[in-house]
mmCIF file of C-alpha atoms in Angstrom:
data_model
loop_
_atom_site.group_PDB
_atom_site.id
_atom_site.type_symbol
_atom_site.label_atom_id
_atom_site.label_comp_id
_atom_site.label_asym_id
_atom_site.label_seq_id
_atom_site.Cartn_x
_atom_site.Cartn_y
_atom_site.Cartn_z
ATOM 1 C CA UNK A 1 -11.013 -17.297 8.156
ATOM 2 C CA UNK A 2 -10.608 -17.188 11.247
ATOM 3 C CA UNK A 3 -13.964 -15.144 13.579
ATOM 4 C CA UNK A 4 -13.485 -13.601 16.438
ATOM 5 C CA UNK A 5 -16.903 -12.478 18.112
ATOM 6 C CA UNK A 6 -16.599 -9.833 19.783
ATOM 7 C CA UNK A 7 -20.053 -8.302 20.567
ATOM 8 C CA UNK A 8 -23.567 -10.043 19.775
ATOM 9 C CA UNK A 9 -25.393 -7.781 17.783
ATOM 10 C CA UNK A 10 -28.390 -7.692 14.862
ATOM 11 C CA UNK A 11 -25.795 -7.409 11.569
ATOM 12 C CA UNK A 12 -27.392 -4.672 8.927
ATOM 13 C CA UNK A 13 -29.106 -6.609 6.415
ATOM 14 C CA UNK A 14 -27.960 -3.253 3.110
ATOM 15 C CA UNK A 15 -24.412 -3.051 1.703
ATOM 16 C CA UNK A 16 -23.090 0.543 2.527
ATOM 17 C CA UNK A 17 -23.706 2.392 -0.382
ATOM 18 C CA UNK A 18 -20.296 2.324 -2.748
ATOM 19 C CA UNK A 19 -18.616 4.819 -3.873
ATOM 20 C CA UNK A 20 -16.489 6.050 -7.777
ATOM 21 C CA UNK A 21 -12.663 5.649 -6.700
ATOM 22 C CA UNK A 22 -11.850 7.344 -9.740
ATOM 23 C CA UNK A 23 -13.933 10.369 -8.368
ATOM 24 C CA UNK A 24 -12.989 10.083 -4.445
ATOM 25 C CA UNK A 25 -9.085 9.636 -4.973
ATOM 26 C CA UNK A 26 -9.350 12.647 -7.310
ATOM 27 C CA UNK A 27 -11.428 14.831 -4.922
ATOM 28 C CA UNK A 28 -9.305 13.589 -1.319
ATOM 29 C CA UNK A 29 -5.991 14.494 -3.842
ATOM 30 C CA UNK A 30 -7.411 17.411 -5.680
ATOM 31 C CA UNK A 31 -5.632 16.837 -9.065
ATOM 32 C CA UNK A 32 -6.507 14.766 -11.713
ATOM 33 C CA UNK A 33 -5.389 10.880 -11.604
ATOM 34 C CA UNK A 34 -3.175 9.707 -14.304
ATOM 35 C CA UNK A 35 -4.449 6.150 -14.299
ATOM 36 C CA UNK A 36 -6.277 4.812 -11.291
ATOM 37 C CA UNK A 37 -6.795 0.981 -11.271
ATOM 38 C CA UNK A 38 -10.479 -0.509 -9.258
ATOM 39 C CA UNK A 39 -9.801 -2.257 -6.187
ATOM 40 C CA UNK A 40 -11.243 -5.651 -6.809
ATOM 41 C CA UNK A 41 -14.313 -4.917 -3.771
ATOM 42 C CA UNK A 42 -16.436 -2.652 -3.159
ATOM 43 C CA UNK A 43 -15.446 1.142 -2.919
ATOM 44 C CA UNK A 44 -17.617 2.477 0.245
ATOM 45 C CA UNK A 45 -14.811 5.048 2.347
ATOM 46 C CA UNK A 46 -13.110 7.438 1.381
ATOM 47 C CA UNK A 47 -11.718 9.521 4.091
ATOM 48 C CA UNK A 48 -8.794 11.347 5.381
ATOM 49 C CA UNK A 49 -8.099 8.815 8.028
ATOM 50 C CA UNK A 50 -6.004 5.966 8.337
ATOM 51 C CA UNK A 51 -7.957 2.775 6.099
ATOM 52 C CA UNK A 52 -7.807 0.051 8.875
ATOM 53 C CA UNK A 53 -9.256 3.007 11.274
ATOM 54 C CA UNK A 54 -11.760 3.920 8.878
ATOM 55 C CA UNK A 55 -12.646 0.264 8.281
ATOM 56 C CA UNK A 56 -12.075 -0.466 12.750
ATOM 57 C CA UNK A 57 -14.710 3.165 13.420
ATOM 58 C CA UNK A 58 -16.933 1.935 9.971
ATOM 59 C CA UNK A 59 -17.551 -1.323 11.436
ATOM 60 C CA UNK A 60 -17.348 -0.761 15.312
ATOM 61 C CA UNK A 61 -20.663 2.228 14.984
ATOM 62 C CA UNK A 62 -22.562 0.730 12.463
ATOM 63 C CA UNK A 63 -22.755 -2.722 13.437
ATOM 64 C CA UNK A 64 -21.068 -4.131 10.734
ATOM 65 C CA UNK A 65 -18.442 -7.082 10.443
ATOM 66 C CA UNK A 66 -15.039 -6.484 9.759
ATOM 67 C CA UNK A 67 -13.263 -8.502 7.746
ATOM 68 C CA UNK A 68 -8.392 -8.163 7.838
ATOM 69 C CA UNK A 69 -6.810 -9.757 4.499
ATOM 70 C CA UNK A 70 -3.343 -10.805 5.406
ATOM 71 C CA UNK A 71 -2.626 -7.971 2.932
ATOM 72 C CA UNK A 72 -4.751 -5.188 4.824
ATOM 73 C CA UNK A 73 -2.356 -5.755 7.540
ATOM 74 C CA UNK A 74 1.226 -5.955 5.607
ATOM 75 C CA UNK A 75 0.124 -2.950 3.836
ATOM 76 C CA UNK A 76 -0.267 -1.719 7.339
ATOM 77 C CA UNK A 77 2.676 -2.218 8.470
ATOM 78 C CA UNK A 78 4.895 -1.294 5.469
ATOM 79 C CA UNK A 79 3.051 2.112 5.721
ATOM 80 C CA UNK A 80 4.117 3.000 9.153
ATOM 81 C CA UNK A 81 7.987 1.601 8.354
ATOM 82 C CA UNK A 82 8.288 3.647 5.365
ATOM 83 C CA UNK A 83 6.447 6.802 7.163
ATOM 84 C CA UNK A 84 8.913 6.310 9.910
ATOM 85 C CA UNK A 85 12.183 5.678 8.011
ATOM 86 C CA UNK A 86 10.950 8.979 5.882
ATOM 87 C CA UNK A 87 10.645 10.543 9.386
ATOM 88 C CA UNK A 88 14.337 9.502 10.631
ATOM 89 C CA UNK A 89 15.740 9.372 6.777
ATOM 90 C CA UNK A 90 18.971 10.814 7.574
ATOM 91 C CA UNK A 91 19.217 9.200 11.790
ATOM 92 C CA UNK A 92 18.706 5.702 9.864
ATOM 93 C CA UNK A 93 20.375 6.402 5.861
ATOM 94 C CA UNK A 94 24.327 4.321 6.918
ATOM 95 C CA UNK A 95 21.570 1.263 8.757
ATOM 96 C CA UNK A 96 19.746 0.769 4.286
ATOM 97 C CA UNK A 97 21.857 2.101 2.317
ATOM 98 C CA UNK A 98 25.831 2.540 1.455
ATOM 99 C CA UNK A 99 25.486 6.575 -0.371
ATOM 100 C CA UNK A 100 25.907 9.121 1.634
ATOM 101 C CA UNK A 101 23.017 11.350 -0.263
ATOM 102 C CA UNK A 102 19.635 10.309 -2.274
ATOM 103 C CA UNK A 103 20.477 8.102 -5.492
ATOM 104 C CA UNK A 104 17.504 9.175 -8.411
ATOM 105 C CA UNK A 105 16.206 5.872 -10.236
ATOM 106 C CA UNK A 106 15.048 5.527 -13.066
ATOM 107 C CA UNK A 107 12.628 3.898 -15.266
ATOM 108 C CA UNK A 108 12.592 5.184 -18.766
ATOM 109 C CA UNK A 109 9.261 3.659 -20.395
ATOM 110 C CA UNK A 110 9.077 5.532 -24.593
ATOM 111 C CA UNK A 111 5.678 3.290 -24.554
ATOM 112 C CA UNK A 112 3.957 5.170 -21.681
ATOM 113 C CA UNK A 113 1.665 8.614 -22.865
ATOM 114 C CA UNK A 114 0.565 10.498 -21.148
ATOM 115 C CA UNK A 115 -3.860 9.799 -20.651
ATOM 116 C CA UNK A 116 -3.813 6.854 -21.983
ATOM 117 C CA UNK A 117 -3.688 2.539 -20.160
ATOM 118 C CA UNK A 118 0.066 2.339 -18.932
ATOM 119 C CA UNK A 119 1.659 -1.205 -17.444
ATOM 120 C CA UNK A 120 2.685 0.433 -14.275
ATOM 121 C CA UNK A 121 3.210 -2.429 -12.615
ATOM 122 C CA UNK A 122 5.452 -3.691 -15.067
ATOM 123 C CA UNK A 123 7.477 -0.260 -13.457
ATOM 124 C CA UNK A 124 7.211 -0.796 -10.071
ATOM 125 C CA UNK A 125 8.954 -3.634 -10.711
ATOM 126 C CA UNK A 126 11.992 -1.942 -12.091
ATOM 127 C CA UNK A 127 12.614 0.440 -9.706
ATOM 128 C CA UNK A 128 12.509 -3.103 -7.603
ATOM 129 C CA UNK A 129 15.612 -3.541 -9.414
ATOM 130 C CA UNK A 130 17.494 -0.669 -9.227
ATOM 131 C CA UNK A 131 16.863 -0.680 -5.189
ATOM 132 C CA UNK A 132 18.143 -3.813 -4.843
ATOM 133 C CA UNK A 133 20.952 -4.304 -7.300
ATOM 134 C CA UNK A 134 22.143 -1.280 -5.273
ATOM 135 C CA UNK A 135 22.594 -3.280 -3.427
ATOM 136 C CA UNK A 136 21.228 -2.149 0.558
ATOM 137 C CA UNK A 137 23.788 -2.881 3.501
ATOM 138 C CA UNK A 138 22.815 -3.148 7.403
ATOM 139 C CA UNK A 139 18.856 -4.110 7.083
ATOM 140 C CA UNK A 140 17.917 -5.830 9.823
ATOM 141 C CA UNK A 141 17.318 -9.617 8.805
ATOM 142 C CA UNK A 142 13.517 -9.879 9.765
ATOM 143 C CA UNK A 143 13.191 -6.820 6.778
ATOM 144 C CA UNK A 144 15.194 -9.286 4.365
ATOM 145 C CA UNK A 145 12.466 -12.033 5.236
ATOM 146 C CA UNK A 146 9.190 -9.509 4.973
ATOM 147 C CA UNK A 147 10.577 -8.445 1.737
ATOM 148 C CA UNK A 148 10.068 -11.305 -0.477
ATOM 149 C CA UNK A 149 6.982 -12.552 1.335
ATOM 150 C CA UNK A 150 4.242 -13.469 -1.643
ATOM 151 C CA UNK A 151 1.106 -14.379 0.199
ATOM 152 C CA UNK A 152 -0.740 -11.735 -2.114
ATOM 153 C CA UNK A 153 -4.070 -12.698 -1.598
ATOM 154 C CA UNK A 154 -5.508 -10.244 -4.061
ATOM 155 C CA UNK A 155 -4.621 -8.850 -7.813
ATOM 156 C CA UNK A 156 -1.375 -7.856 -9.381
ATOM 157 C CA UNK A 157 -1.479 -4.236 -8.662
ATOM 158 C CA UNK A 158 -1.894 -5.311 -5.239
ATOM 159 C CA UNK A 159 1.210 -7.606 -5.269
ATOM 160 C CA UNK A 160 2.924 -3.555 -7.412
ATOM 161 C CA UNK A 161 1.863 -2.417 -4.253
ATOM 162 C CA UNK A 162 4.265 -4.888 -2.073
ATOM 163 C CA UNK A 163 6.960 -5.160 -4.264
ATOM 164 C CA UNK A 164 7.035 -1.230 -3.866
ATOM 165 C CA UNK A 165 6.321 -1.286 -0.354
ATOM 166 C CA UNK A 166 9.128 -3.747 -0.083
#
């Protein structure tokens, strides 16, 4: 890990209070959650601000260290790209796909049951396989390289998020 010194301040000795991830996300969504994986680390903030911006804000104003994993940077870049593509879908359509209209992707899982633990990472993989079979066209070369990036450093859920966003 590389440390970039910014300012010589005394770091607080106490940890931020941990929050209940399911409870906080449920409040933010305003509806019941079918299934949610616990984060691999302590969950300390849930706001309507982008998580990376919130982390930088909290670290700066709380005089706390900020550690950014490659996953945090990668996921932020993917989110930004996906928001841009979603906002300009029609203008960008011919650069990404061969079809003129929307295509419905469907994964059938008769083994899934509401209220039960279900293997969601497998579903993300099945959707990714359908997208790959559609043979997208015109993707810039750097996107094709990034799509296969597999340096995710956390857990299976993070890999699922990376797969879903690529």
